[in-house]
Amino acid sequence: MSTERPPERIDLPELTLRRAVEDDAANLMKAVNDSFEHLQPWMPWATEKRTVQEELAWIASCRAEWESGLGYAYLLENPDGDVVGTAALHNRIGPGVLEIGYWVHAGHTRRGHATRAAGALTGAAFGMEGVERVEIHCDVANKRSAAVPPKLGYELLVIEDDVRTAPAEEGPRMRWGITRAAWERRA
Ligand SMILES: CC(C)(COP(=O)(O)OP(=O)(O)OC[C@H]1O[C@@H](n2cnc3c(N)ncnc32)[C@H](O)[C@@H]1OP(=O)(O)O)[C@@H](O)C(=O)NCCC(=O)NCCS
């Protein structure tokens, strides 16, 4: 059955994706700040350590985006209840296409969390009405991020010119994509 919005919460054996609430602000801030040196090279927003107020503002903006359909952001939580990152479906490419973004806590990488989250969000995206393609974008230098989409059956659509937005980026951006038909064939 198609829905207008993705699920509020997705429970996987090793990872839960759920919408953040105000009470998450302090734990989210700690996860971001503990990961600062790992995020700062790649995430344009990671220019300074964050405050609880900034996390509260982020949570409020996610709520507004969710309501308007501009984007659907999730906290990633491991079975111990630790915040191990965030991931989101962004509605900013054009009709019928959603883009997935993610980051994982520096102390919880290489355990498949980004791949798991992106796989769950790809399935959630194709559960929504009118979504025909899902994309994952990353800078050509971001090898760890680029390792995620092919594991899920995404294909490299194009490498397009772009500007550097974070210190470790080279500029050109890889656009990985998967169609509804290809995802359903995999399933
Ligand atoms: C990119 C990122 C989200 C990956 O998270 P993760 O949970 O470690 O990812 P996964 O464990 O699902 O997969 C990572 C894969 O990258 C690959 N990889 C890891 N380190 C690598 C490296 N140094 N060079 C090339 N590939 C690498 C491996 O294939 C690994 O899979 P494996 O489990 O088979 O070893 C995480 O490193 C991160 O948060 N980076 C900083 C923020 C960022 O770059 N976000 C994405 C912006 S586009």
mmCIF file with all atom_site columns, N, CA, C and O in Angstrom, residues 105-140:
data_model
loop_
_atom_site.group_PDB
_atom_site.id
_atom_site.type_symbol
_atom_site.label_atom_id
_atom_site.label_alt_id
_atom_site.label_comp_id
_atom_site.label_asym_id
_atom_site.label_entity_id
_atom_site.label_seq_id
_atom_site.pdbx_PDB_ins_code
_atom_site.Cartn_x
_atom_site.Cartn_y
_atom_site.Cartn_z
_atom_site.occupancy
_atom_site.B_iso_or_equiv
_atom_site.pdbx_formal_charge
_atom_site.auth_seq_id
_atom_site.auth_comp_id
_atom_site.auth_asym_id
_atom_site.auth_atom_id
_atom_site.pdbx_PDB_model_num
ATOM 1   N N  . HIS A 1 105 ? 28.028 8.202  13.754 1.00 0.00 ? 105 HIS A N  1
ATOM 2   C CA . HIS A 1 105 ? 28.915 8.542  14.880 1.00 0.00 ? 105 HIS A CA 1
ATOM 3   C C  . HIS A 1 105 ? 30.294 7.918  14.669 1.00 0.00 ? 105 HIS A C  1
ATOM 4   O O  . HIS A 1 105 ? 30.403 6.739  14.290 1.00 0.00 ? 105 HIS A O  1
ATOM 5   N N  . ALA A 1 106 ? 31.333 8.715  14.961 1.00 0.00 ? 106 ALA A N  1
ATOM 6   C CA . ALA A 1 106 ? 32.715 8.252  14.732 1.00 0.00 ? 106 ALA A CA 1
ATOM 7   C C  . ALA A 1 106 ? 33.015 6.932  15.435 1.00 0.00 ? 106 ALA A C  1
ATOM 8   O O  . ALA A 1 106 ? 33.814 6.126  14.942 1.00 0.00 ? 106 ALA A O  1
ATOM 9   N N  . GLY A 1 107 ? 32.380 6.689  16.580 1.00 0.00 ? 107 GLY A N  1
ATOM 10  C CA . GLY A 1 107 ? 32.655 5.462  17.326 1.00 0.00 ? 107 GLY A CA 1
ATOM 11  C C  . GLY A 1 107 ? 31.802 4.272  16.895 1.00 0.00 ? 107 GLY A C  1
ATOM 12  O O  . GLY A 1 107 ? 31.905 3.200  17.502 1.00 0.00 ? 107 GLY A O  1
ATOM 13  N N  . HIS A 1 108 ? 30.992 4.454  15.858 1.00 0.00 ? 108 HIS A N  1
ATOM 14  C CA . HIS A 1 108 ? 30.071 3.374  15.450 1.00 0.00 ? 108 HIS A CA 1
ATOM 15  C C  . HIS A 1 108 ? 30.117 3.114  13.945 1.00 0.00 ? 108 HIS A C  1
ATOM 16  O O  . HIS A 1 108 ? 29.172 2.566  13.383 1.00 0.00 ? 108 HIS A O  1
ATOM 17  N N  . THR A 1 109 ? 31.217 3.524  13.305 1.00 0.00 ? 109 THR A N  1
ATOM 18  C CA . THR A 1 109 ? 31.313 3.314  11.852 1.00 0.00 ? 109 THR A CA 1
ATOM 19  C C  . THR A 1 109 ? 31.741 1.878  11.541 1.00 0.00 ? 109 THR A C  1
ATOM 20  O O  . THR A 1 109 ? 32.160 1.123  12.432 1.00 0.00 ? 109 THR A O  1
ATOM 21  N N  . ARG A 1 110 ? 31.644 1.525  10.261 1.00 0.00 ? 110 ARG A N  1
ATOM 22  C CA . ARG A 1 110 ? 32.083 0.240  9.716  1.00 0.00 ? 110 ARG A CA 1
ATOM 23  C C  . ARG A 1 110 ? 31.369 -0.945 10.359 1.00 0.00 ? 110 ARG A C  1
ATOM 24  O O  . ARG A 1 110 ? 31.918 -2.019 10.476 1.00 0.00 ? 110 ARG A O  1
ATOM 25  N N  . ARG A 1 111 ? 30.136 -0.698 10.774 1.00 0.00 ? 111 ARG A N  1
ATOM 26  C CA . ARG A 1 111 ? 29.301 -1.788 11.273 1.00 0.00 ? 111 ARG A CA 1
ATOM 27  C C  . ARG A 1 111 ? 28.062 -1.927 10.405 1.00 0.00 ? 111 ARG A C  1
ATOM 28  O O  . ARG A 1 111 ? 27.106 -2.591 10.778 1.00 0.00 ? 111 ARG A O  1
ATOM 29  N N  . GLY A 1 112 ? 28.065 -1.204 9.281  1.00 0.00 ? 112 GLY A N  1
ATOM 30  C CA . GLY A 1 112 ? 26.935 -1.320 8.359  1.00 0.00 ? 112 GLY A CA 1
ATOM 31  C C  . GLY A 1 112 ? 25.760 -0.414 8.674  1.00 0.00 ? 112 GLY A C  1
ATOM 32  O O  . GLY A 1 112 ? 24.715 -0.506 8.032  1.00 0.00 ? 112 GLY A O  1
ATOM 33  N N  . HIS A 1 113 ? 25.919 0.512  9.649  1.00 0.00 ? 113 HIS A N  1
ATOM 34  C CA . HIS A 1 113 ? 24.760 1.336  10.008 1.00 0.00 ? 113 HIS A CA 1
ATOM 35  C C  . HIS A 1 113 ? 24.307 2.232  8.846  1.00 0.00 ? 113 HIS A C  1
ATOM 36  O O  . HIS A 1 113 ? 23.103 2.371  8.612  1.00 0.00 ? 113 HIS A O  1
ATOM 37  N N  . ALA A 1 114 ? 25.249 2.848  8.129  1.00 0.00 ? 114 ALA A N  1
ATOM 38  C CA . ALA A 1 114 ? 24.842 3.729  7.021  1.00 0.00 ? 114 ALA A CA 1
ATOM 39  C C  . ALA A 1 114 ? 24.140 2.912  5.938  1.00 0.00 ? 114 ALA A C  1
ATOM 40  O O  . ALA A 1 114 ? 23.113 3.328  5.388  1.00 0.00 ? 114 ALA A O  1
ATOM 41  N N  . THR A 1 115 ? 24.671 1.738  5.648  1.00 0.00 ? 115 THR A N  1
ATOM 42  C CA . THR A 1 115 ? 24.066 0.889  4.611  1.00 0.00 ? 115 THR A CA 1
ATOM 43  C C  . THR A 1 115 ? 22.678 0.430  5.049  1.00 0.00 ? 115 THR A C  1
ATOM 44  O O  . THR A 1 115 ? 21.723 0.456  4.268  1.00 0.00 ? 115 THR A O  1
ATOM 45  N N  . ARG A 1 116 ? 22.578 0.028  6.311  1.00 0.00 ? 116 ARG A N  1
ATOM 46  C CA . ARG A 1 116 ? 21.281 -0.394 6.861  1.00 0.00 ? 116 ARG A CA 1
ATOM 47  C C  . ARG A 1 116 ? 20.258 0.745  6.800  1.00 0.00 ? 116 ARG A C  1
ATOM 48  O O  . ARG A 1 116 ? 19.121 0.549  6.399  1.00 0.00 ? 116 ARG A O  1
ATOM 49  N N  . ALA A 1 117 ? 20.673 1.925  7.230  1.00 0.00 ? 117 ALA A N  1
ATOM 50  C CA . ALA A 1 117 ? 19.748 3.069  7.246  1.00 0.00 ? 117 ALA A CA 1
ATOM 51  C C  . ALA A 1 117 ? 19.339 3.435  5.822  1.00 0.00 ? 117 ALA A C  1
ATOM 52  O O  . ALA A 1 117 ? 18.158 3.667  5.545  1.00 0.00 ? 117 ALA A O  1
ATOM 53  N N  . ALA A 1 118 ? 20.304 3.463  4.910  1.00 0.00 ? 118 ALA A N  1
ATOM 54  C CA . ALA A 1 118 ? 19.979 3.836  3.523  1.00 0.00 ? 118 ALA A CA 1
ATOM 55  C C  . ALA A 1 118 ? 19.075 2.781  2.884  1.00 0.00 ? 118 ALA A C  1
ATOM 56  O O  . ALA A 1 118 ? 18.171 3.117  2.113  1.00 0.00 ? 118 ALA A O  1
ATOM 57  N N  . GLY A 1 119 ? 19.287 1.523  3.225  1.00 0.00 ? 119 GLY A N  1
ATOM 58  C CA . GLY A 1 119 ? 18.413 0.466  2.690  1.00 0.00 ? 119 GLY A CA 1
ATOM 59  C C  . GLY A 1 119 ? 16.991 0.622  3.210  1.00 0.00 ? 119 GLY A C  1
ATOM 60  O O  . GLY A 1 119 ? 16.018 0.533  2.456  1.00 0.00 ? 119 GLY A O  1
ATOM 61  N N  . ALA A 1 120 ? 16.869 0.893  4.518  1.00 0.00 ? 120 ALA A N  1
ATOM 62  C CA . ALA A 1 120 ? 15.532 1.064  5.103  1.00 0.00 ? 120 ALA A CA 1
ATOM 63  C C  . ALA A 1 120 ? 14.837 2.281  4.493  1.00 0.00 ? 120 ALA A C  1
ATOM 64  O O  . ALA A 1 120 ? 13.639 2.236  4.199  1.00 0.00 ? 120 ALA A O  1
ATOM 65  N N  . LEU A 1 121 ? 15.599 3.366  4.275  1.00 0.00 ? 121 LEU A N  1
ATOM 66  C CA . LEU A 1 121 ? 14.973 4.572  3.725  1.00 0.00 ? 121 LEU A CA 1
ATOM 67  C C  . LEU A 1 121 ? 14.649 4.414  2.243  1.00 0.00 ? 121 LEU A C  1
ATOM 68  O O  . LEU A 1 121 ? 13.696 5.016  1.748  1.00 0.00 ? 121 LEU A O  1
ATOM 69  N N  . THR A 1 122 ? 15.419 3.593  1.534  1.00 0.00 ? 122 THR A N  1
ATOM 70  C CA . THR A 1 122 ? 15.068 3.331  0.132  1.00 0.00 ? 122 THR A CA 1
ATOM 71  C C  . THR A 1 122 ? 13.723 2.600  0.083  1.00 0.00 ? 122 THR A C  1
ATOM 72  O O  . THR A 1 122 ? 12.835 2.976  -0.695 1.00 0.00 ? 122 THR A O  1
ATOM 73  N N  . GLY A 1 123 ? 13.567 1.596  0.934  1.00 0.00 ? 123 GLY A N  1
ATOM 74  C CA . GLY A 1 123 ? 12.296 0.867  0.987  1.00 0.00 ? 123 GLY A CA 1
ATOM 75  C C  . GLY A 1 123 ? 11.151 1.786  1.398  1.00 0.00 ? 123 GLY A C  1
ATOM 76  O O  . GLY A 1 123 ? 10.058 1.732  0.824  1.00 0.00 ? 123 GLY A O  1
ATOM 77  N N  . ALA A 1 124 ? 11.415 2.657  2.375  1.00 0.00 ? 124 ALA A N  1
ATOM 78  C CA . ALA A 1 124 ? 10.377 3.592  2.832  1.00 0.00 ? 124 ALA A CA 1
ATOM 79  C C  . ALA A 1 124 ? 9.996  4.556  1.709  1.00 0.00 ? 124 ALA A C  1
ATOM 80  O O  . ALA A 1 124 ? 8.824  4.874  1.516  1.00 0.00 ? 124 ALA A O  1
ATOM 81  N N  . ALA A 1 125 ? 10.996 5.021  0.960  1.00 0.00 ? 125 ALA A N  1
ATOM 82  C CA . ALA A 1 125 ? 10.718 5.964  -0.139 1.00 0.00 ? 125 ALA A CA 1
ATOM 83  C C  . ALA A 1 125 ? 9.812  5.307  -1.180 1.00 0.00 ? 125 ALA A C  1
ATOM 84  O O  . ALA A 1 125 ? 8.835  5.907  -1.640 1.00 0.00 ? 125 ALA A O  1
ATOM 85  N N  . PHE A 1 126 ? 10.137 4.062  -1.527 1.00 0.00 ? 126 PHE A N  1
ATOM 86  C CA . PHE A 1 126 ? 9.321  3.397  -2.549 1.00 0.00 ? 126 PHE A CA 1
ATOM 87  C C  . PHE A 1 126 ? 7.970  2.942  -1.996 1.00 0.00 ? 126 PHE A C  1
ATOM 88  O O  . PHE A 1 126 ? 7.098  2.523  -2.751 1.00 0.00 ? 126 PHE A O  1
ATOM 89  N N  . GLY A 1 127 ? 7.791  3.052  -0.685 1.00 0.00 ? 127 GLY A N  1
ATOM 90  C CA . GLY A 1 127 ? 6.466  2.830  -0.108 1.00 0.00 ? 127 GLY A CA 1
ATOM 91  C C  . GLY A 1 127 ? 5.571  4.046  -0.256 1.00 0.00 ? 127 GLY A C  1
ATOM 92  O O  . GLY A 1 127 ? 4.388  4.000  0.080  1.00 0.00 ? 127 GLY A O  1
ATOM 93  N N  . MET A 1 128 ? 6.141  5.148  -0.742 1.00 0.00 ? 128 MET A N  1
ATOM 94  C CA . MET A 1 128 ? 5.372  6.396  -0.860 1.00 0.00 ? 128 MET A CA 1
ATOM 95  C C  . MET A 1 128 ? 4.847  6.565  -2.278 1.00 0.00 ? 128 MET A C  1
ATOM 96  O O  . MET A 1 128 ? 5.514  6.185  -3.252 1.00 0.00 ? 128 MET A O  1
ATOM 97  N N  . GLU A 1 129 ? 3.697  7.194  -2.356 1.00 0.00 ? 129 GLU A N  1
ATOM 98  C CA . GLU A 1 129 ? 3.059  7.440  -3.651 1.00 0.00 ? 129 GLU A CA 1
ATOM 99  C C  . GLU A 1 129 ? 3.961  8.272  -4.549 1.00 0.00 ? 129 GLU A C  1
ATOM 100 O O  . GLU A 1 129 ? 4.506  9.287  -4.106 1.00 0.00 ? 129 GLU A O  1
ATOM 101 N N  . GLY A 1 130 ? 4.095  7.871  -5.785 1.00 0.00 ? 130 GLY A N  1
ATOM 102 C CA . GLY A 1 130 ? 4.729  8.726  -6.788 1.00 0.00 ? 130 GLY A CA 1
ATOM 103 C C  . GLY A 1 130 ? 6.242  8.744  -6.779 1.00 0.00 ? 130 GLY A C  1
ATOM 104 O O  . GLY A 1 130 ? 6.846  9.423  -7.605 1.00 0.00 ? 130 GLY A O  1
ATOM 105 N N  . VAL A 1 131 ? 6.887  8.018  -5.870 1.00 0.00 ? 131 VAL A N  1
ATOM 106 C CA . VAL A 1 131 ? 8.365  8.023  -5.860 1.00 0.00 ? 131 VAL A CA 1
ATOM 107 C C  . VAL A 1 131 ? 8.854  6.969  -6.856 1.00 0.00 ? 131 VAL A C  1
ATOM 108 O O  . VAL A 1 131 ? 8.527  5.793  -6.738 1.00 0.00 ? 131 VAL A O  1
ATOM 109 N N  . GLU A 1 132 ? 9.601  7.407  -7.843 1.00 0.00 ? 132 GLU A N  1
ATOM 110 C CA . GLU A 1 132 ? 10.068 6.493  -8.886 1.00 0.00 ? 132 GLU A CA 1
ATOM 111 C C  . GLU A 1 132 ? 11.572 6.279  -8.862 1.00 0.00 ? 132 GLU A C  1
ATOM 112 O O  . GLU A 1 132 ? 12.084 5.341  -9.478 1.00 0.00 ? 132 GLU A O  1
ATOM 113 N N  . ARG A 1 133 ? 12.308 7.175  -8.188 1.00 0.00 ? 133 ARG A N  1
ATOM 114 C CA . ARG A 1 133 ? 13.764 7.004  -8.107 1.00 0.00 ? 133 ARG A CA 1
ATOM 115 C C  . ARG A 1 133 ? 14.256 7.552  -6.782 1.00 0.00 ? 133 ARG A C  1
ATOM 116 O O  . ARG A 1 133 ? 13.709 8.535  -6.272 1.00 0.00 ? 133 ARG A O  1
ATOM 117 N N  . VAL A 1 134 ? 15.271 6.904  -6.227 1.00 0.00 ? 134 VAL A N  1
ATOM 118 C CA . VAL A 1 134 ? 15.922 7.399  -5.011 1.00 0.00 ? 134 VAL A CA 1
ATOM 119 C C  . VAL A 1 134 ? 17.397 7.601  -5.346 1.00 0.00 ? 134 VAL A C  1
ATOM 120 O O  . VAL A 1 134 ? 17.988 6.791  -6.080 1.00 0.00 ? 134 VAL A O  1
ATOM 121 N N  . GLU A 1 135 ? 17.965 8.685  -4.860 1.00 0.00 ? 135 GLU A N  1
ATOM 122 C CA . GLU A 1 135 ? 19.369 8.985  -5.147 1.00 0.00 ? 135 GLU A CA 1
ATOM 123 C C  . GLU A 1 135 ? 20.162 9.159  -3.852 1.00 0.00 ? 135 GLU A C  1
ATOM 124 O O  . GLU A 1 135 ? 19.612 9.512  -2.804 1.00 0.00 ? 135 GLU A O  1
ATOM 125 N N  . ILE A 1 136 ? 21.455 8.901  -3.959 1.00 0.00 ? 136 ILE A N  1
ATOM 126 C CA . ILE A 1 136 ? 22.413 9.202  -2.889 1.00 0.00 ? 136 ILE A CA 1
ATOM 127 C C  . ILE A 1 136 ? 23.545 9.973  -3.552 1.00 0.00 ? 136 ILE A C  1
ATOM 128 O O  . ILE A 1 136 ? 24.092 9.513  -4.564 1.00 0.00 ? 136 ILE A O  1
ATOM 129 N N  . HIS A 1 137 ? 23.862 11.136 -3.020 1.00 0.00 ? 137 HIS A N  1
ATOM 130 C CA . HIS A 1 137 ? 24.906 11.978 -3.609 1.00 0.00 ? 137 HIS A CA 1
ATOM 131 C C  . HIS A 1 137 ? 26.101 12.055 -2.665 1.00 0.00 ? 137 HIS A C  1
ATOM 132 O O  . HIS A 1 137 ? 25.919 12.124 -1.450 1.00 0.00 ? 137 HIS A O  1
ATOM 133 N N  . CYS A 1 138 ? 27.292 12.053 -3.233 1.00 0.00 ? 138 CYS A N  1
ATOM 134 C CA . CYS A 1 138 ? 28.467 12.325 -2.398 1.00 0.00 ? 138 CYS A CA 1
ATOM 135 C C  . CYS A 1 138 ? 29.592 12.871 -3.250 1.00 0.00 ? 138 CYS A C  1
ATOM 136 O O  . CYS A 1 138 ? 29.641 12.636 -4.460 1.00 0.00 ? 138 CYS A O  1
ATOM 137 N N  . ASP A 1 139 ? 30.466 13.579 -2.615 1.00 0.00 ? 139 ASP A N  1
ATOM 138 C CA . ASP A 1 139 ? 31.651 14.103 -3.287 1.00 0.00 ? 139 ASP A CA 1
ATOM 139 C C  . ASP A 1 139 ? 32.516 12.935 -3.769 1.00 0.00 ? 139 ASP A C  1
ATOM 140 O O  . ASP A 1 139 ? 32.566 11.879 -3.122 1.00 0.00 ? 139 ASP A O  1
ATOM 141 N N  . VAL A 1 140 ? 33.199 13.112 -4.902 1.00 0.00 ? 140 VAL A N  1
ATOM 142 C CA . VAL A 1 140 ? 34.024 12.020 -5.455 1.00 0.00 ? 140 VAL A CA 1
ATOM 143 C C  . VAL A 1 140 ? 35.117 11.551 -4.488 1.00 0.00 ? 140 VAL A C  1
ATOM 144 O O  . VAL A 1 140 ? 35.564 10.409 -4.565 1.00 0.00 ? 140 VAL A O  1
#
